[in-house]
CSV table of C-alpha atoms in Angstrom, one decimal:
chain,number,residue,atom,x,y,z
R,1,UNK,CA,-4.2,-21.8,3.0
R,2,UNK,CA,-2.5,-22.0,6.5
R,3,UNK,CA,-1.0,-18.6,6.1
R,4,UNK,CA,-4.3,-17.0,5.2
R,5,UNK,CA,-6.0,-18.5,8.3
R,6,UNK,CA,-3.2,-17.7,10.7
R,7,UNK,CA,-2.9,-14.1,9.4
R,8,UNK,CA,-6.5,-13.2,10.2
R,9,UNK,CA,-7.1,-10.6,12.9
R,10,UNK,CA,-10.0,-8.9,14.5
R,11,UNK,CA,-11.1,-7.2,11.3
R,12,UNK,CA,-12.7,-10.4,10.0
R,13,UNK,CA,-14.8,-11.0,13.0
R,14,UNK,CA,-15.8,-7.4,13.2
R,15,UNK,CA,-16.8,-7.3,9.6
R,16,UNK,CA,-18.9,-10.4,10.1
R,17,UNK,CA,-20.7,-9.0,13.1
R,18,UNK,CA,-21.3,-5.7,11.4
R,19,UNK,CA,-22.8,-7.4,8.4
R,20,UNK,CA,-25.2,-9.3,10.7
R,21,UNK,CA,-26.2,-6.2,12.6
R,22,UNK,CA,-27.3,-4.5,9.3
R,23,UNK,CA,-29.9,-7.3,9.0
R,24,UNK,CA,-31.7,-6.4,12.2
R,25,UNK,CA,-35.3,-5.3,12.0
R,26,UNK,CA,-35.1,-2.7,14.7
R,27,UNK,CA,-32.6,-0.5,16.5
R,28,UNK,CA,-31.9,-2.9,19.3
R,29,UNK,CA,-29.2,-5.4,18.8
R,30,UNK,CA,-29.0,-6.8,22.4
R,31,UNK,CA,-31.4,-6.4,25.3
R,32,UNK,CA,-30.4,-7.2,28.9
R,33,UNK,CA,-31.8,-6.6,32.3
R,34,UNK,CA,-29.4,-3.6,32.5
R,35,UNK,CA,-30.7,-2.0,29.3
R,36,UNK,CA,-30.5,-2.2,25.5
R,37,UNK,CA,-27.6,-2.0,23.1
R,38,UNK,CA,-28.7,-0.2,20.0
R,39,UNK,CA,-27.4,-0.6,16.4
R,40,UNK,CA,-25.7,2.8,16.8
R,41,UNK,CA,-23.9,1.7,20.0
R,42,UNK,CA,-22.8,-1.5,18.4
R,43,UNK,CA,-21.6,0.3,15.2
R,44,UNK,CA,-19.6,2.8,17.2
R,45,UNK,CA,-18.0,0.1,19.2
R,46,UNK,CA,-17.0,-1.9,16.1
R,47,UNK,CA,-15.7,1.3,14.5
R,48,UNK,CA,-13.6,2.1,17.5
R,49,UNK,CA,-12.0,-1.3,17.7
R,50,UNK,CA,-11.3,-2.2,14.1
R,51,UNK,CA,-13.4,0.1,12.0
R,52,UNK,CA,-10.7,1.4,9.5
R,53,UNK,CA,-9.1,-2.0,9.1
R,54,UNK,CA,-12.5,-3.6,8.5
R,55,UNK,CA,-13.6,-1.0,6.0
R,56,UNK,CA,-10.3,-1.2,4.1
R,57,UNK,CA,-10.9,-4.9,3.7
R,58,UNK,CA,-14.5,-4.5,2.5
R,59,UNK,CA,-13.6,-1.9,-0.1
R,60,UNK,CA,-10.5,-3.8,-1.4
R,61,UNK,CA,-12.7,-7.0,-1.7
R,62,UNK,CA,-15.4,-5.1,-3.6
R,63,UNK,CA,-12.8,-3.5,-5.9
R,64,UNK,CA,-11.1,-6.8,-6.7
R,65,UNK,CA,-14.4,-8.6,-7.2
R,66,UNK,CA,-15.3,-6.1,-9.9
R,67,UNK,CA,-12.0,-6.6,-11.8
R,68,UNK,CA,-11.2,-10.3,-11.4
R,69,UNK,CA,-13.2,-13.5,-11.2
R,70,UNK,CA,-13.0,-16.3,-8.7
R,71,UNK,CA,-15.5,-19.1,-9.1
R,72,UNK,CA,-17.3,-20.9,-6.3
R,73,UNK,CA,-15.7,-24.2,-7.4
R,74,UNK,CA,-12.2,-22.6,-6.9
R,75,UNK,CA,-13.1,-21.4,-3.4
R,76,UNK,CA,-14.6,-24.8,-2.5
R,77,UNK,CA,-11.5,-26.6,-3.7
R,78,UNK,CA,-9.3,-24.5,-1.4
R,79,UNK,CA,-11.8,-25.0,1.4
R,80,UNK,CA,-11.6,-28.8,1.0
R,81,UNK,CA,-7.8,-28.6,1.0
R,82,UNK,CA,-8.0,-26.7,4.3
R,83,UNK,CA,-10.2,-29.3,5.9
R,84,UNK,CA,-8.0,-32.1,4.7
R,85,UNK,CA,-4.9,-30.3,6.2
R,86,UNK,CA,-6.5,-30.0,9.6
R,87,UNK,CA,-8.7,-33.1,9.6
R,88,UNK,CA,-11.1,-33.3,12.6
R,89,UNK,CA,-9.6,-30.2,14.2
R,90,UNK,CA,-10.6,-27.8,11.4
R,91,UNK,CA,-13.6,-26.5,13.3
R,92,UNK,CA,-11.4,-25.8,16.3
R,93,UNK,CA,-9.0,-23.9,14.1
R,94,UNK,CA,-11.8,-21.7,12.8
R,95,UNK,CA,-13.2,-21.2,16.3
R,96,UNK,CA,-9.8,-20.0,17.5
R,97,UNK,CA,-10.1,-17.0,15.1
R,98,UNK,CA,-13.8,-16.4,15.5
R,99,UNK,CA,-14.5,-17.7,12.0
R,100,UNK,CA,-17.2,-19.8,10.4
R,101,UNK,CA,-17.1,-21.7,7.2
R,102,UNK,CA,-18.8,-18.8,5.4
R,103,UNK,CA,-16.4,-16.1,6.7
R,104,UNK,CA,-13.3,-18.2,6.0
R,105,UNK,CA,-14.5,-18.9,2.5
R,106,UNK,CA,-14.6,-15.1,2.1
R,107,UNK,CA,-11.0,-15.0,3.2
R,108,UNK,CA,-10.1,-17.7,0.7
R,109,UNK,CA,-11.9,-15.7,-2.0
R,110,UNK,CA,-10.0,-12.5,-1.1
R,111,UNK,CA,-6.7,-14.3,-1.2
R,112,UNK,CA,-7.5,-15.8,-4.6
R,113,UNK,CA,-8.6,-12.5,-6.0
R,114,UNK,CA,-5.3,-10.9,-4.9
R,115,UNK,CA,-3.5,-13.8,-6.5
R,116,UNK,CA,-5.3,-13.1,-9.8
R,117,UNK,CA,-4.1,-9.5,-9.7
R,118,UNK,CA,-0.5,-10.6,-9.0
R,119,UNK,CA,-0.6,-13.1,-11.8
R,120,UNK,CA,-1.7,-10.4,-14.2
R,121,UNK,CA,1.1,-8.1,-13.1
R,122,UNK,CA,3.7,-10.8,-13.2
R,123,UNK,CA,3.3,-10.9,-17.0
R,124,UNK,CA,4.2,-7.3,-17.3
R,125,UNK,CA,7.6,-7.6,-15.6
R,126,UNK,CA,10.3,-8.3,-18.2
R,127,UNK,CA,13.8,-9.7,-17.9
R,128,UNK,CA,15.0,-6.2,-18.8
R,129,UNK,CA,13.1,-4.8,-15.8
R,130,UNK,CA,14.8,-7.3,-13.5
R,131,UNK,CA,18.2,-6.6,-15.0
R,132,UNK,CA,17.8,-2.9,-14.6
R,133,UNK,CA,16.8,-3.4,-10.9
R,134,UNK,CA,19.8,-5.7,-10.5
R,135,UNK,CA,22.2,-3.0,-11.8
R,136,UNK,CA,20.7,-0.4,-9.5
R,137,UNK,CA,21.0,-2.7,-6.6
R,138,UNK,CA,24.7,-3.0,-6.9
R,139,UNK,CA,25.0,0.4,-5.3
R,140,UNK,CA,23.9,2.3,-2.2
R,141,UNK,CA,23.2,6.0,-2.5
R,142,UNK,CA,23.6,8.8,0.0
R,143,UNK,CA,21.2,11.6,-0.9
R,144,UNK,CA,19.2,14.5,0.4
R,145,UNK,CA,15.9,15.9,-0.8
R,146,UNK,CA,13.4,18.7,-0.4
R,147,UNK,CA,9.8,17.6,-0.3
R,148,UNK,CA,7.2,20.2,-1.5
R,149,UNK,CA,3.4,19.8,-1.3
R,150,UNK,CA,2.6,21.4,-4.7
R,151,UNK,CA,4.2,21.8,-8.1
R,152,UNK,CA,4.3,25.6,-8.1
R,153,UNK,CA,6.3,25.8,-4.9
R,154,UNK,CA,8.6,22.9,-6.1
R,155,UNK,CA,9.4,24.8,-9.3
R,156,UNK,CA,10.1,28.0,-7.3
R,157,UNK,CA,12.5,26.1,-5.0
R,158,UNK,CA,14.2,24.4,-7.9
R,159,UNK,CA,14.8,27.7,-9.5
R,160,UNK,CA,16.4,29.0,-6.3
R,161,UNK,CA,18.7,26.1,-6.3
R,162,UNK,CA,19.6,26.7,-9.9
R,163,UNK,CA,20.5,30.3,-8.9
R,164,UNK,CA,23.0,29.0,-6.4
R,165,UNK,CA,21.0,29.1,-3.1
R,166,UNK,CA,22.0,26.6,-0.4
R,167,UNK,CA,20.3,23.2,-0.6
R,168,UNK,CA,20.3,22.6,3.2
R,169,UNK,CA,19.0,26.0,4.0
R,170,UNK,CA,16.1,25.7,1.5
R,171,UNK,CA,15.3,22.2,2.9
R,172,UNK,CA,15.0,23.6,6.4
R,173,UNK,CA,12.8,26.4,5.2
R,174,UNK,CA,10.5,24.6,2.7
R,175,UNK,CA,10.6,20.8,3.1
R,176,UNK,CA,7.4,19.1,4.1
R,177,UNK,CA,9.4,16.1,5.3
R,178,UNK,CA,9.7,16.6,9.1
R,179,UNK,CA,12.3,13.9,9.5
R,180,UNK,CA,14.9,15.1,7.0
R,181,UNK,CA,13.8,18.8,6.5
R,182,UNK,CA,15.3,19.9,9.9
R,183,UNK,CA,18.5,18.1,9.0
R,184,UNK,CA,19.0,20.0,5.7
R,185,UNK,CA,17.2,17.3,3.7
R,186,UNK,CA,19.7,14.5,4.6
R,187,UNK,CA,18.4,11.0,4.1
R,188,UNK,CA,21.6,9.0,4.7
R,189,UNK,CA,22.4,5.8,2.9
R,190,UNK,CA,19.7,3.7,1.3
R,191,UNK,CA,19.6,0.8,-1.1
R,192,UNK,CA,17.4,0.1,-4.1
R,193,UNK,CA,13.7,-0.3,-3.4
R,194,UNK,CA,13.8,1.5,0.0
R,195,UNK,CA,12.2,4.6,-1.5
R,196,UNK,CA,9.0,5.0,-3.5
R,197,UNK,CA,9.5,4.0,-7.1
R,198,UNK,CA,9.5,7.5,-8.6
R,199,UNK,CA,12.1,8.7,-6.1
R,200,UNK,CA,14.2,5.5,-6.5
R,201,UNK,CA,14.4,5.7,-10.3
R,202,UNK,CA,15.2,9.4,-10.3
R,203,UNK,CA,17.9,9.1,-7.6
R,204,UNK,CA,19.6,6.2,-9.3
R,205,UNK,CA,19.6,8.0,-12.6
R,206,UNK,CA,21.3,11.1,-11.2
R,207,UNK,CA,25.0,11.8,-11.5
R,208,UNK,CA,26.7,12.7,-8.2
R,209,UNK,CA,26.2,16.2,-6.9
R,210,UNK,CA,23.5,17.1,-9.5
R,211,UNK,CA,20.1,18.3,-8.6
R,212,UNK,CA,17.0,16.7,-10.1
R,213,UNK,CA,14.0,18.6,-11.4
R,214,UNK,CA,10.9,18.1,-9.2
R,215,UNK,CA,9.9,14.4,-9.1
R,216,UNK,CA,6.2,13.7,-8.3
R,217,UNK,CA,5.1,10.9,-6.0
R,218,UNK,CA,2.1,10.4,-3.7
R,219,UNK,CA,4.0,12.3,-1.0
R,220,UNK,CA,4.4,15.4,-3.1
R,221,UNK,CA,7.3,16.8,-5.2
R,222,UNK,CA,10.9,15.8,-4.4
R,223,UNK,CA,14.0,17.7,-5.4
R,224,UNK,CA,16.8,15.2,-5.0
R,225,UNK,CA,20.6,15.4,-4.9
R,226,UNK,CA,22.8,12.3,-4.6
R,227,UNK,CA,25.9,13.2,-2.7
R,228,UNK,CA,27.7,9.9,-2.6
R,229,UNK,CA,27.6,6.4,-4.0
R,230,UNK,CA,29.2,3.1,-3.1
R,231,UNK,CA,29.2,-0.5,-4.1
R,232,UNK,CA,27.2,-3.0,-2.1
R,233,UNK,CA,29.5,-5.7,-0.6
R,234,UNK,CA,29.0,-9.3,-1.6
R,235,UNK,CA,26.0,-8.3,-3.8
R,236,UNK,CA,25.8,-11.6,-5.6
R,237,UNK,CA,25.4,-12.6,-9.3
R,238,UNK,CA,22.4,-11.9,-11.4
R,239,UNK,CA,21.5,-15.6,-11.4
R,240,UNK,CA,21.6,-15.7,-7.6
R,241,UNK,CA,19.4,-12.6,-7.2
R,242,UNK,CA,17.0,-12.9,-10.2
R,243,UNK,CA,14.1,-14.7,-8.5
R,244,UNK,CA,14.1,-12.4,-5.5
R,245,UNK,CA,14.3,-9.3,-7.6
R,246,UNK,CA,11.4,-10.4,-9.8
R,247,UNK,CA,9.3,-11.2,-6.7
R,248,UNK,CA,10.0,-7.7,-5.3
R,249,UNK,CA,9.2,-6.0,-8.6
R,250,UNK,CA,5.9,-8.0,-9.0
R,251,UNK,CA,5.0,-7.1,-5.4
R,252,UNK,CA,5.6,-3.4,-6.0
R,253,UNK,CA,3.7,-3.4,-9.3
R,254,UNK,CA,0.8,-5.4,-7.8
R,255,UNK,CA,0.5,-2.7,-5.0
R,256,UNK,CA,0.6,0.0,-7.7
R,257,UNK,CA,-2.1,-1.8,-9.7
R,258,UNK,CA,-4.3,-2.1,-6.6
R,259,UNK,CA,-3.9,1.6,-5.8
R,260,UNK,CA,-4.9,2.4,-9.4
R,261,UNK,CA,-8.0,0.2,-9.1
R,262,UNK,CA,-9.1,1.7,-5.8
R,263,UNK,CA,-8.7,5.2,-7.1
R,264,UNK,CA,-10.6,4.3,-10.2
R,265,UNK,CA,-13.5,3.2,-7.9
R,266,UNK,CA,-14.0,6.8,-6.8
R,267,UNK,CA,-14.3,5.9,-3.2
R,268,UNK,CA,-16.2,8.5,-1.0
R,269,UNK,CA,-16.1,7.6,2.7
R,270,UNK,CA,-19.1,9.3,4.3
R,271,UNK,CA,-18.2,8.6,8.0
R,272,UNK,CA,-15.7,11.2,9.1
R,273,UNK,CA,-14.2,8.9,11.7
R,274,UNK,CA,-13.3,6.4,9.0
R,275,UNK,CA,-11.8,8.8,6.4
R,276,UNK,CA,-8.3,7.5,6.9
R,277,UNK,CA,-9.2,3.8,6.2
R,278,UNK,CA,-7.8,4.0,2.7
R,279,UNK,CA,-4.9,6.4,3.3
R,280,UNK,CA,-2.5,3.8,1.8
R,281,UNK,CA,-4.5,3.8,-1.5
R,282,UNK,CA,-5.9,7.3,-2.0
R,283,UNK,CA,-3.7,10.4,-2.5
R,284,UNK,CA,-3.6,12.9,0.3
R,285,UNK,CA,-6.1,15.7,-0.3
R,286,UNK,CA,-4.2,18.9,-0.7
R,287,UNK,CA,-5.6,22.4,-0.7
R,288,UNK,CA,-4.5,22.6,-4.3
R,289,UNK,CA,-6.4,19.5,-5.5
R,290,UNK,CA,-9.5,20.6,-3.5
R,291,UNK,CA,-9.5,23.9,-5.3
R,292,UNK,CA,-9.2,22.2,-8.7
R,293,UNK,CA,-12.2,19.9,-7.9
R,294,UNK,CA,-14.3,22.9,-6.9
R,295,UNK,CA,-13.4,24.7,-10.1
R,296,UNK,CA,-14.7,21.9,-12.3
């Protein structure tokens, strides 16, 4: 578990302190000759230093705990292995990162829960999936896209393209991607796995100089055109790349599964300052989706 320990940051310590503060019997956390520090002051300080990171960790842990099981014996076995690795200096190692036995065991548990999810996903990745990714990876693509925030506008822009209107001009006018939009939608060269899965698969399935129908991803709706394609030099054989490709696919699918679980938990962050804590897991709230929710 060396990697787990050395990867820990401020969020762990902040979470531990925050949990302790909730157990206080009054509003004063610390009293000095210069005045008192209230629970509210303390909470705001924690929130400003690592609030979003700490909240993300708490929510992810809760979600995983409710979908996978890690026993106390499993955690203790990993803890014993950690102590054996560091010997008499294990307490010093914990202290360097502001950890206690209890808080580090929580880190162990989170790591093992994540591993359970990964093991589950690994079973769903077939050899055919790996071969398909290998075939895609033989090539680099040069493409451009127009990113639209809602399906209605995406269909309207797609129809304009079908009627012969200029792709670059429409990208400059409509694209929600500030990076490529101003440049006529140009993305330059990219390899397999560099784009989100929906975009990647759609782009690699396109013939040159054909325009895709709107492709939905968490970023919105992409209209894609692949303008050039070339072989990757010294790409390697399937046998040489199989293990790395499988690892990449499992990682992608594990992330997708975690996003699915977080969304299924119906997370509602009450503190406005922490709203962005789960931005990597929850879809961006658009005006369109808000209107649909209000209409229900």
